[in-house]
Amino acid sequence: MMRTRPLKVALLGCGVVGSEVARIMTTHAADLAARIGAPVELAGVAVRRPSKVREGIDPALVTTDATALVKRGDIDVVIEVIGGIEPARTLITTAFEHGASVVSANKALLAQDGAALHAAAVEHGRDLYYEAAVAGAIPLVRPLRESLAGDKVNRVLGIVNGTTNFILDKMDTTGAGYQEALDEATALGYAEADPTADVEGFDAAAKAAILAGIAFHTRVRLDDVYREGMTEVTAADFASAKEMGCTIKLLAICERAADGGSVTARVHPAMIPLEHPLASVRGAYNAVFVEAEAAGQLMFYGPGAGGSPTASAVLGDLVAVCRNRLNGATGPGDSAYTQLPVSPMGDSVTRYHISLDVADKPGVLAQVATVFAEHGVSIDTVRQSGKDGEASLVVVTHRAADAALTGTVDALRQLDTVRGVASIMRVEGE
């Protein structure tokens, strides 16, 4: 039997995502009520600019006092889509203190203070759900927290930022330079006026921290994630990738060490083979590979950003939280029982593609090979071309630790015959 008294929802933020959440709550009200077992009512909308016309939202619900809204005491669920650290953090903890569960899309806050927010939720017996914080409409958090709860996840590898994937895809398929591809992404609305969070990897790093924490049942904060942006990727890098049968993607990589004693989390551009499923992820789409001991390889694919896809994830969480509310229960919370340390980037092991500008004369290759050998980095292939006294030397290594490769490159720069290091690119997905 359906309960007639509605569950009351407070919405914090009414931008691209928030307005779509409000629209779906209104247009799909009957379906949501049937799925939950009770009606849901939008009880208030906190915004910064109350004078703005918001189609489909009763102006009487709009307020600039978000604190008063979450303190009302009759609110069952608070949906937070304002982003940033403050006032979001204070508003969420205040919501818990006044009896509300929370649905959030705030990746930056969860990556920085997820443990404290989970603790506050547990203290007050409330839910904290955040499917929309990681990959838009793609169900990823819930499968990791619930569907794979009985398995051992060893690796999470994926494209988790649509803006950077759009830019790199354009560079790959059209031969455009970085700035040209960025300008197109901005014109189409994929990139913000200030794209720093995306192109420098901050957005993907926050998502990697969240995914690693859930996958490995340990504490991983944003500061633990190695981050490298993709602004230095050039058309020449794509040409080199194509010669290897690869393309270039900005990847979030979370791994459990082979001995199980630590984890790593990193974000950086990488070459991946064209036959790898991630190589065919085009435009602003996201895709994430999860490798688990029993389940094997799983791939999650779909739109990773935008108002409607993100709102879909928010509404999915809303339904789950409301069901828990009706049943007097809470869903799965924070799981960090393993307490595994996060290893530094220097311990990460992968292959490398190094392009060197060298003097075109006998003995250069032998000198370079000696430096690699002295630092314990094994060479897989070498390609040399040049004329008029200058040459390009491309070295692809076998798997090596990042620290060993860094030492190798530093030593190469000391050689008189090495004019410069044109590029260094990791090779993943093999």
Tab-separated table of C-alpha atoms in Angstrom:
chain	number	residue	atom	x	y	z
A	1	MET	CA	0.000	0.000	0.000
A	2	MET	CA	1.309	3.425	-0.926
A	3	ARG	CA	1.822	5.950	1.834
A	4	THR	CA	-0.115	9.137	1.156
A	5	ARG	CA	2.055	11.553	3.136
A	6	PRO	CA	4.796	12.742	0.785
A	7	LEU	CA	8.514	12.566	1.422
A	8	LYS	CA	9.870	16.104	1.330
A	9	VAL	CA	12.918	16.982	-0.736
A	10	ALA	CA	15.103	20.098	-0.529
A	11	LEU	CA	17.117	20.977	-3.621
A	12	LEU	CA	20.361	22.925	-3.149
A	13	GLY	CA	21.279	24.458	-6.490
A	14	CYS	CA	19.154	24.920	-9.569
A	15	GLY	CA	21.609	25.224	-12.431
A	16	VAL	CA	21.929	22.838	-15.359
A	17	VAL	CA	21.661	19.732	-13.187
A	18	GLY	CA	19.378	21.053	-10.466
A	19	SER	CA	16.776	22.398	-12.891
A	20	GLU	CA	16.692	19.039	-14.674
A	21	VAL	CA	16.258	17.228	-11.342
A	22	ALA	CA	13.302	19.482	-10.532
A	23	ARG	CA	11.792	18.930	-13.976
A	24	ILE	CA	11.991	15.147	-13.744
A	25	MET	CA	10.585	15.154	-10.210
A	26	THR	CA	7.573	17.060	-11.539
A	27	THR	CA	6.963	15.322	-14.862
A	28	HIS	CA	7.605	11.799	-13.525
A	29	ALA	CA	5.976	12.318	-10.134
A	30	ALA	CA	3.505	9.439	-10.484
A	31	ASP	CA	6.179	6.966	-11.610
A	32	LEU	CA	8.549	8.014	-8.836
A	33	ALA	CA	5.802	7.620	-6.257
A	34	ALA	CA	4.976	4.127	-7.538
A	35	ARG	CA	8.620	3.066	-7.449
A	36	ILE	CA	9.256	4.501	-4.001
A	37	GLY	CA	5.970	3.654	-2.326
A	38	ALA	CA	5.174	7.257	-1.417
A	39	PRO	CA	4.911	10.591	-3.206
A	40	VAL	CA	7.935	12.881	-3.246
A	41	GLU	CA	7.417	16.601	-2.886
A	42	LEU	CA	9.852	19.359	-3.780
A	43	ALA	CA	9.675	21.375	-0.570
A	44	GLY	CA	12.263	24.072	-1.299
A	45	VAL	CA	14.920	25.172	-3.759
A	46	ALA	CA	17.978	27.118	-2.563
A	47	VAL	CA	19.577	29.400	-5.157
A	48	ARG	CA	21.929	32.381	-5.297
A	49	ARG	CA	19.858	34.454	-7.757
A	50	PRO	CA	16.183	34.289	-6.810
A	51	SER	CA	15.097	36.744	-9.513
A	52	LYS	CA	15.977	34.324	-12.322
A	53	VAL	CA	12.942	32.723	-13.947
A	54	ARG	CA	12.974	28.939	-13.444
A	55	GLU	CA	10.447	27.244	-15.662
A	56	GLY	CA	8.275	24.696	-13.894
A	57	ILE	CA	9.329	25.691	-10.381
A	58	ASP	CA	6.901	27.476	-8.073
A	59	PRO	CA	8.580	30.797	-7.120
A	60	ALA	CA	7.243	30.308	-3.596
A	61	LEU	CA	9.669	27.375	-3.182
A	62	VAL	CA	12.732	29.426	-4.067
A	63	THR	CA	14.955	30.755	-1.289
A	64	THR	CA	18.449	32.155	-0.866
A	65	ASP	CA	18.696	30.812	2.681
A	66	ALA	CA	19.992	27.295	2.141
A	67	THR	CA	20.860	26.894	5.816
A	68	ALA	CA	17.311	27.593	6.944
A	69	LEU	CA	16.013	25.153	4.329
A	70	VAL	CA	18.108	22.212	5.529
A	71	LYS	CA	17.326	23.063	9.175
A	72	ARG	CA	13.562	22.899	8.740
A	73	GLY	CA	13.271	19.496	10.374
A	74	ASP	CA	10.549	18.199	8.054
A	75	ILE	CA	12.926	17.591	5.139
A	76	ASP	CA	13.503	13.895	4.386
A	77	VAL	CA	16.142	14.201	1.657
A	78	VAL	CA	18.505	17.010	0.668
A	79	ILE	CA	19.836	16.972	-2.900
A	80	GLU	CA	23.105	18.931	-3.136
A	81	VAL	CA	24.166	20.008	-6.628
A	82	ILE	CA	25.835	23.342	-5.879
A	83	GLY	CA	29.375	21.924	-6.002
A	84	GLY	CA	32.539	23.203	-4.345
A	85	ILE	CA	33.722	22.681	-0.782
A	86	GLU	CA	31.876	25.389	1.123
A	87	PRO	CA	29.061	26.017	1.839
A	88	ALA	CA	28.264	22.497	0.543
A	89	ARG	CA	30.144	20.704	3.334
A	90	THR	CA	28.434	22.664	6.109
A	91	LEU	CA	25.018	22.331	4.487
A	92	ILE	CA	25.378	18.555	4.168
A	93	THR	CA	26.457	18.051	7.772
A	94	THR	CA	23.675	20.388	8.920
A	95	ALA	CA	21.177	18.323	6.933
A	96	PHE	CA	22.307	15.171	8.747
A	97	GLU	CA	22.036	16.919	12.100
A	98	HIS	CA	18.430	17.888	11.348
A	99	GLY	CA	17.319	14.439	10.242
A	100	ALA	CA	17.717	14.464	6.450
A	101	SER	CA	19.560	12.023	4.211
A	102	VAL	CA	21.686	13.467	1.414
A	103	VAL	CA	22.125	12.850	-2.301
A	104	SER	CA	25.141	14.688	-3.723
A	105	ALA	CA	26.902	15.133	-7.055
A	106	ASN	CA	29.867	16.894	-5.429
A	107	LYS	CA	33.000	15.008	-6.490
A	108	ALA	CA	35.450	17.617	-5.177
A	109	LEU	CA	33.960	17.567	-1.687
A	110	LEU	CA	33.637	13.793	-1.529
A	111	ALA	CA	37.222	13.314	-2.711
A	112	GLN	CA	38.479	15.708	-0.044
A	113	ASP	CA	36.194	15.006	2.915
A	114	GLY	CA	34.303	11.831	2.094
A	115	ALA	CA	35.357	10.075	5.291
A	116	ALA	CA	34.101	12.892	7.525
A	117	LEU	CA	30.805	13.129	5.633
A	118	HIS	CA	30.246	9.378	5.887
A	119	ALA	CA	31.000	9.528	9.609
A	120	ALA	CA	28.425	12.302	10.042
A	121	ALA	CA	25.844	10.264	8.133
A	122	VAL	CA	26.460	7.238	10.345
A	123	GLU	CA	26.360	9.334	13.512
A	124	HIS	CA	22.881	10.565	12.655
A	125	GLY	CA	21.618	7.346	11.070
A	126	ARG	CA	21.194	8.825	7.608
A	127	ASP	CA	22.175	7.982	4.020
A	128	LEU	CA	24.840	9.613	1.855
A	129	TYR	CA	24.514	8.653	-1.820
A	130	TYR	CA	26.577	10.103	-4.689
A	131	GLU	CA	26.276	8.129	-7.907
A	132	ALA	CA	26.248	11.373	-9.920
A	133	ALA	CA	29.645	12.438	-8.553
A	134	VAL	CA	31.691	10.043	-10.657
A	135	ALA	CA	30.481	9.399	-14.197
A	136	GLY	CA	27.179	11.120	-14.887
A	137	ALA	CA	24.487	8.667	-15.875
A	138	ILE	CA	26.808	5.633	-15.807
A	139	PRO	CA	25.955	3.324	-12.881
A	140	LEU	CA	29.353	2.830	-11.278
A	141	VAL	CA	29.306	3.700	-7.583
A	142	ARG	CA	26.420	1.359	-6.780
A	143	PRO	CA	27.885	-1.639	-8.668
A	144	LEU	CA	31.180	-1.168	-6.825
A	145	ARG	CA	29.512	-0.676	-3.428
A	146	GLU	CA	26.864	-3.379	-3.825
A	147	SER	CA	27.042	-5.671	-6.871
A	148	LEU	CA	30.771	-6.352	-6.420
A	149	ALA	CA	30.728	-6.244	-2.612
A	150	GLY	CA	31.470	-9.984	-2.485
A	151	ASP	CA	34.318	-9.827	-4.990
A	152	LYS	CA	37.873	-8.479	-4.912
A	153	VAL	CA	38.446	-5.556	-7.265
A	154	ASN	CA	42.037	-5.247	-8.451
A	155	ARG	CA	41.897	-2.447	-11.010
A	156	VAL	CA	39.708	0.390	-12.210
A	157	LEU	CA	40.756	1.965	-15.507
A	158	GLY	CA	38.753	4.504	-17.412
A	159	ILE	CA	37.856	7.739	-19.125
A	160	VAL	CA	35.919	9.787	-16.576
A	161	ASN	CA	35.936	13.273	-18.094
A	162	GLY	CA	33.919	13.995	-21.224
A	163	THR	CA	35.559	17.329	-22.013
A	164	THR	CA	39.068	15.936	-22.254
A	165	ASN	CA	37.887	12.916	-24.213
A	166	PHE	CA	36.156	15.186	-26.721
A	167	ILE	CA	39.321	17.259	-27.170
A	168	LEU	CA	41.644	14.271	-27.549
A	169	ASP	CA	39.190	12.542	-29.882
A	170	LYS	CA	39.122	15.624	-32.134
A	171	MET	CA	42.910	15.805	-32.152
A	172	ASP	CA	43.046	12.131	-33.097
A	173	THR	CA	40.367	12.038	-35.802
A	174	THR	CA	40.832	15.450	-37.438
A	175	GLY	CA	44.491	16.264	-36.803
A	176	ALA	CA	43.506	19.431	-34.931
A	177	GLY	CA	45.895	20.991	-32.442
A	178	TYR	CA	45.079	21.196	-28.751
A	179	GLN	CA	43.878	24.813	-28.793
A	180	GLU	CA	41.722	24.297	-31.878
A	181	ALA	CA	40.042	21.248	-30.327
A	182	LEU	CA	39.545	23.105	-27.035
A	183	ASP	CA	37.921	26.030	-28.846
A	184	GLU	CA	35.455	23.659	-30.509
A	185	ALA	CA	34.674	21.981	-27.185
A	186	THR	CA	33.996	25.403	-25.645
A	187	ALA	CA	31.751	26.462	-28.535
A	188	LEU	CA	29.702	23.266	-28.180
A	189	GLY	CA	29.338	23.702	-24.420
A	190	TYR	CA	31.521	20.723	-23.471
A	191	ALA	CA	34.235	22.924	-21.940
A	192	GLU	CA	33.783	25.688	-19.369
A	193	ALA	CA	35.063	29.215	-19.985
A	194	ASP	CA	37.873	28.221	-17.604
A	195	PRO	CA	38.600	24.578	-18.525
A	196	THR	CA	41.419	24.119	-15.981
A	197	ALA	CA	39.600	21.587	-13.788
A	198	ASP	CA	39.064	19.348	-16.802
A	199	VAL	CA	42.190	19.705	-18.935
A	200	GLU	CA	44.611	19.698	-15.987
A	201	GLY	CA	43.038	16.524	-14.604
A	202	PHE	CA	41.581	17.873	-11.335
A	203	ASP	CA	38.071	16.645	-12.159
A	204	ALA	CA	39.272	13.164	-13.106
A	205	ALA	CA	41.546	12.999	-10.046
A	206	ALA	CA	38.624	13.651	-7.702
A	207	LYS	CA	36.670	10.877	-9.375
A	208	ALA	CA	39.676	8.546	-9.165
A	209	ALA	CA	39.919	9.158	-5.420
A	210	ILE	CA	36.259	8.242	-4.953
A	211	LEU	CA	36.497	5.141	-7.145
A	212	ALA	CA	39.692	3.889	-5.510
A	213	GLY	CA	38.238	4.303	-2.032
A	214	ILE	CA	35.124	2.315	-2.908
A	215	ALA	CA	36.877	-0.343	-4.991
A	216	PHE	CA	39.633	-1.104	-2.494
A	217	HIS	CA	37.760	-0.396	0.766
A	218	THR	CA	40.358	2.088	1.916
A	219	ARG	CA	40.850	5.828	2.425
A	220	VAL	CA	41.934	7.635	-0.729
A	221	ARG	CA	41.825	11.421	-0.797
A	222	LEU	CA	42.339	13.818	-3.661
A	223	ASP	CA	45.869	14.608	-2.420
A	224	ASP	CA	46.756	10.907	-2.786
A	225	VAL	CA	46.066	10.909	-6.523
A	226	TYR	CA	48.903	11.618	-8.944
A	227	ARG	CA	47.626	14.115	-11.498
A	228	GLU	CA	48.959	15.120	-14.893
A	229	GLY	CA	46.940	17.177	-17.376
A	230	MET	CA	46.716	16.807	-21.140
A	231	THR	CA	47.555	20.339	-22.310
A	232	GLU	CA	51.010	19.261	-23.518
A	233	VAL	CA	49.696	16.506	-25.795
A	234	THR	CA	50.543	17.388	-29.410
A	235	ALA	CA	49.730	16.281	-32.921
A	236	ALA	CA	53.204	14.707	-33.000
A	237	ASP	CA	52.250	12.538	-30.003
A	238	PHE	CA	49.191	11.299	-31.892
A	239	ALA	CA	51.340	10.574	-34.937
A	240	SER	CA	53.682	8.498	-32.761
A	241	ALA	CA	50.718	6.732	-31.182
A	242	LYS	CA	49.329	5.810	-34.595
A	243	GLU	CA	52.691	4.348	-35.618
A	244	MET	CA	52.357	2.054	-32.588
A	245	GLY	CA	48.747	1.165	-33.372
A	246	CYS	CA	47.541	3.295	-30.455
A	247	THR	CA	45.563	6.412	-29.627
A	248	ILE	CA	45.806	8.752	-26.628
A	249	LYS	CA	43.283	9.125	-23.800
A	250	LEU	CA	43.312	10.875	-20.427
A	251	LEU	CA	42.917	7.946	-18.047
A	252	ALA	CA	42.049	7.517	-14.393
A	253	ILE	CA	43.830	4.406	-13.117
A	254	CYS	CA	43.304	2.859	-9.690
A	255	GLU	CA	45.244	-0.329	-8.926
A	256	ARG	CA	45.827	-2.741	-6.109
A	257	ALA	CA	49.498	-3.733	-5.794
A	258	ALA	CA	50.401	-7.263	-6.874
A	259	ASP	CA	51.106	-8.225	-3.260
A	260	GLY	CA	47.815	-6.675	-2.120
A	261	GLY	CA	49.568	-4.460	0.399
A	262	SER	CA	48.930	-1.039	-1.129
A	263	VAL	CA	47.022	0.821	-3.816
A	264	THR	CA	47.822	3.524	-6.355
A	265	ALA	CA	45.596	6.144	-7.964
A	266	ARG	CA	46.696	8.295	-10.884
A	267	VAL	CA	45.391	10.438	-13.727
A	268	HIS	CA	47.443	11.175	-16.832
A	269	PRO	CA	47.422	10.949	-20.647
A	270	ALA	CA	48.375	7.537	-21.980
A	271	MET	CA	48.657	5.657	-25.240
A	272	ILE	CA	46.292	2.692	-25.479
A	273	PRO	CA	46.121	0.087	-28.265
A	274	LEU	CA	43.418	0.645	-30.873
A	275	GLU	CA	41.997	-2.805	-30.147
A	276	HIS	CA	41.331	-1.865	-26.508
A	277	PRO	CA	37.640	-0.998	-25.965
A	278	LEU	CA	38.551	2.366	-24.409
A	279	ALA	CA	40.196	3.425	-27.682
A	280	SER	CA	36.804	3.524	-29.402
A	281	VAL	CA	35.174	5.801	-26.802
A	282	ARG	CA	34.396	8.925	-28.820
A	283	GLY	CA	33.250	12.468	-28.206
A	284	ALA	CA	32.224	13.441	-24.684
A	285	TYR	CA	31.432	9.891	-23.593
A	286	ASN	CA	32.933	8.128	-20.569
A	287	ALA	CA	33.856	4.483	-20.100
A	288	VAL	CA	35.316	2.615	-17.145
A	289	PHE	CA	36.855	-0.860	-16.957
A	290	VAL	CA	36.629	-2.727	-13.664
A	291	GLU	CA	38.774	-5.822	-13.198
A	292	ALA	CA	37.636	-8.109	-10.382
A	293	GLU	CA	38.975	-11.448	-9.235
A	294	ALA	CA	35.800	-13.475	-9.765
A	295	ALA	CA	33.783	-11.300	-12.158
A	296	GLY	CA	36.662	-10.662	-14.539
A	297	GLN	CA	36.576	-7.590	-16.767
A	298	LEU	CA	33.492	-5.379	-16.707
A	299	MET	CA	32.982	-2.250	-18.805
A	300	PHE	CA	30.624	0.625	-18.007
A	301	TYR	CA	29.923	3.089	-20.832
A	302	GLY	CA	27.733	6.128	-21.385
A	303	PRO	CA	27.380	9.914	-21.184
A	304	GLY	CA	29.464	11.139	-18.290
A	305	ALA	CA	28.195	14.705	-17.894
A	306	GLY	CA	25.386	17.092	-18.775
A	307	GLY	CA	22.145	18.058	-17.138
A	308	SER	CA	19.960	15.096	-18.078
A	309	PRO	CA	22.525	12.283	-17.592
A	310	THR	CA	23.649	13.649	-14.218
A	311	ALA	CA	20.049	14.221	-13.130
A	312	SER	CA	19.300	10.598	-14.003
A	313	ALA	CA	21.937	9.448	-11.521
A	314	VAL	CA	20.656	11.897	-8.876
A	315	LEU	CA	17.086	10.628	-9.264
A	316	GLY	CA	18.251	7.023	-9.024
A	317	ASP	CA	19.865	7.841	-5.703
A	318	LEU	CA	16.761	9.722	-4.607
A	319	VAL	CA	14.597	6.657	-5.188
A	320	ALA	CA	17.005	4.433	-3.233
A	321	VAL	CA	17.284	6.859	-0.318
A	322	CYS	CA	13.519	7.379	-0.139
A	323	ARG	CA	12.933	3.613	-0.090
A	324	ASN	CA	15.406	3.314	2.778
A	325	ARG	CA	13.606	6.129	4.561
A	326	LEU	CA	10.263	4.371	4.311
A	327	ASN	CA	11.768	1.120	5.583
A	328	GLY	CA	13.549	2.788	8.492
A	329	ALA	CA	16.897	1.624	7.168
A	330	THR	CA	20.059	2.998	5.604
A	331	GLY	CA	21.993	1.743	2.602
A	332	PRO	CA	25.670	0.801	2.364
A	333	GLY	CA	27.972	3.447	3.755
A	334	ASP	CA	31.699	3.960	3.865
A	335	SER	CA	33.856	0.826	3.783
A	336	ALA	CA	37.503	1.392	4.614
A	337	TYR	CA	38.320	-1.673	6.656
A	338	THR	CA	41.443	-2.594	4.656
A	339	GLN	CA	43.272	0.628	5.588
A	340	LEU	CA	45.693	0.094	2.713
A	341	PRO	CA	48.377	2.746	2.184
A	342	VAL	CA	48.420	4.694	-1.069
A	343	SER	CA	51.772	4.246	-2.792
A	344	PRO	CA	53.524	7.203	-4.471
A	345	MET	CA	53.587	7.551	-8.233
A	346	GLY	CA	57.212	6.423	-8.290
A	347	ASP	CA	56.069	2.890	-7.438
A	348	SER	CA	53.621	2.681	-10.362
A	349	VAL	CA	54.702	0.289	-13.098
A	350	THR	CA	53.843	0.734	-16.777
A	351	ARG	CA	55.359	0.940	-20.249
A	352	TYR	CA	56.720	4.194	-21.667
A	353	HIS	CA	57.077	5.863	-25.047
A	354	ILE	CA	59.969	8.348	-25.027
A	355	SER	CA	60.827	10.597	-27.964
A	356	LEU	CA	64.333	12.104	-27.959
A	357	ASP	CA	65.972	14.704	-30.173
A	358	VAL	CA	69.548	13.507	-30.667
A	359	ALA	CA	72.636	14.136	-32.738
A	360	ASP	CA	72.685	12.086	-35.931
A	361	LYS	CA	76.028	10.358	-35.568
A	362	PRO	CA	77.420	6.900	-34.740
A	363	GLY	CA	77.266	5.671	-31.147
A	364	VAL	CA	74.236	7.690	-30.021
A	365	LEU	CA	71.945	4.689	-29.833
A	366	ALA	CA	74.539	2.761	-27.827
A	367	GLN	CA	74.863	5.650	-25.350
A	368	VAL	CA	71.110	5.880	-24.900
A	369	ALA	CA	70.725	2.119	-24.493
A	370	THR	CA	73.452	2.120	-21.841
A	371	VAL	CA	71.621	4.740	-19.787
A	372	PHE	CA	68.420	2.683	-19.880
A	373	ALA	CA	70.318	-0.426	-18.816
A	374	GLU	CA	72.083	1.368	-15.960
A	375	HIS	CA	68.697	2.372	-14.519
A	376	GLY	CA	67.160	-1.077	-14.887
A	377	VAL	CA	64.712	-0.085	-17.624
A	378	SER	CA	64.381	-2.689	-20.359
A	379	ILE	CA	63.881	-1.476	-23.942
A	380	ASP	CA	61.210	-3.096	-26.112
A	381	THR	CA	61.632	-1.261	-29.424
A	382	VAL	CA	63.719	1.586	-30.854
A	383	ARG	CA	63.050	3.668	-33.951
A	384	GLN	CA	65.520	6.245	-35.296
A	385	SER	CA	65.181	8.701	-38.152
A	386	GLY	CA	67.014	11.866	-39.149
A	387	LYS	CA	69.243	13.831	-41.464
A	388	ASP	CA	71.551	16.852	-41.616
A	389	GLY	CA	73.094	16.049	-38.248
A	390	GLU	CA	69.842	15.888	-36.273
A	391	ALA	CA	67.729	12.823	-35.519
A	392	SER	CA	64.687	11.632	-33.640
A	393	LEU	CA	64.984	8.564	-31.462
A	394	VAL	CA	61.822	6.868	-30.208
A	395	VAL	CA	62.180	4.318	-27.427
A	396	VAL	CA	59.372	2.100	-26.144
A	397	THR	CA	60.153	0.315	-22.887
A	398	HIS	CA	58.956	-2.818	-21.235
A	399	ARG	CA	57.113	-2.269	-17.954
A	400	ALA	CA	59.134	-0.220	-15.486
A	401	ALA	CA	58.605	1.727	-12.276
A	402	ASP	CA	57.954	5.431	-12.697
A	403	ALA	CA	60.867	6.288	-10.408
A	404	ALA	CA	63.267	4.249	-12.561
A	405	LEU	CA	62.039	5.943	-15.730
A	406	THR	CA	62.399	9.388	-14.125
A	407	GLY	CA	66.009	8.610	-13.235
A	408	THR	CA	66.623	7.382	-16.774
A	409	VAL	CA	65.277	10.552	-18.363
A	410	ASP	CA	67.302	12.759	-15.999
A	411	ALA	CA	70.448	10.886	-17.005
A	412	LEU	CA	69.606	11.090	-20.717
A	413	ARG	CA	69.385	14.869	-20.432
A	414	GLN	CA	73.021	14.912	-19.280
A	415	LEU	CA	74.269	13.305	-22.498
A	416	ASP	CA	75.917	15.709	-24.956
A	417	THR	CA	74.338	13.811	-27.837
A	418	VAL	CA	70.779	14.250	-26.534
A	419	ARG	CA	69.459	17.645	-27.621
A	420	GLY	CA	66.203	17.301	-25.693
A	421	VAL	CA	63.333	15.084	-24.570
A	422	ALA	CA	60.490	15.810	-26.985
A	423	SER	CA	57.821	13.819	-25.135
A	424	ILE	CA	57.210	11.093	-22.591
A	425	MET	CA	53.962	9.142	-22.743
A	426	ARG	CA	52.826	6.156	-20.704
A	427	VAL	CA	51.425	3.135	-22.526
A	428	GLU	CA	48.463	1.424	-20.829
A	429	GLY	CA	45.789	-1.149	-21.555
A	430	GLU	CA	48.029	-3.970	-22.714
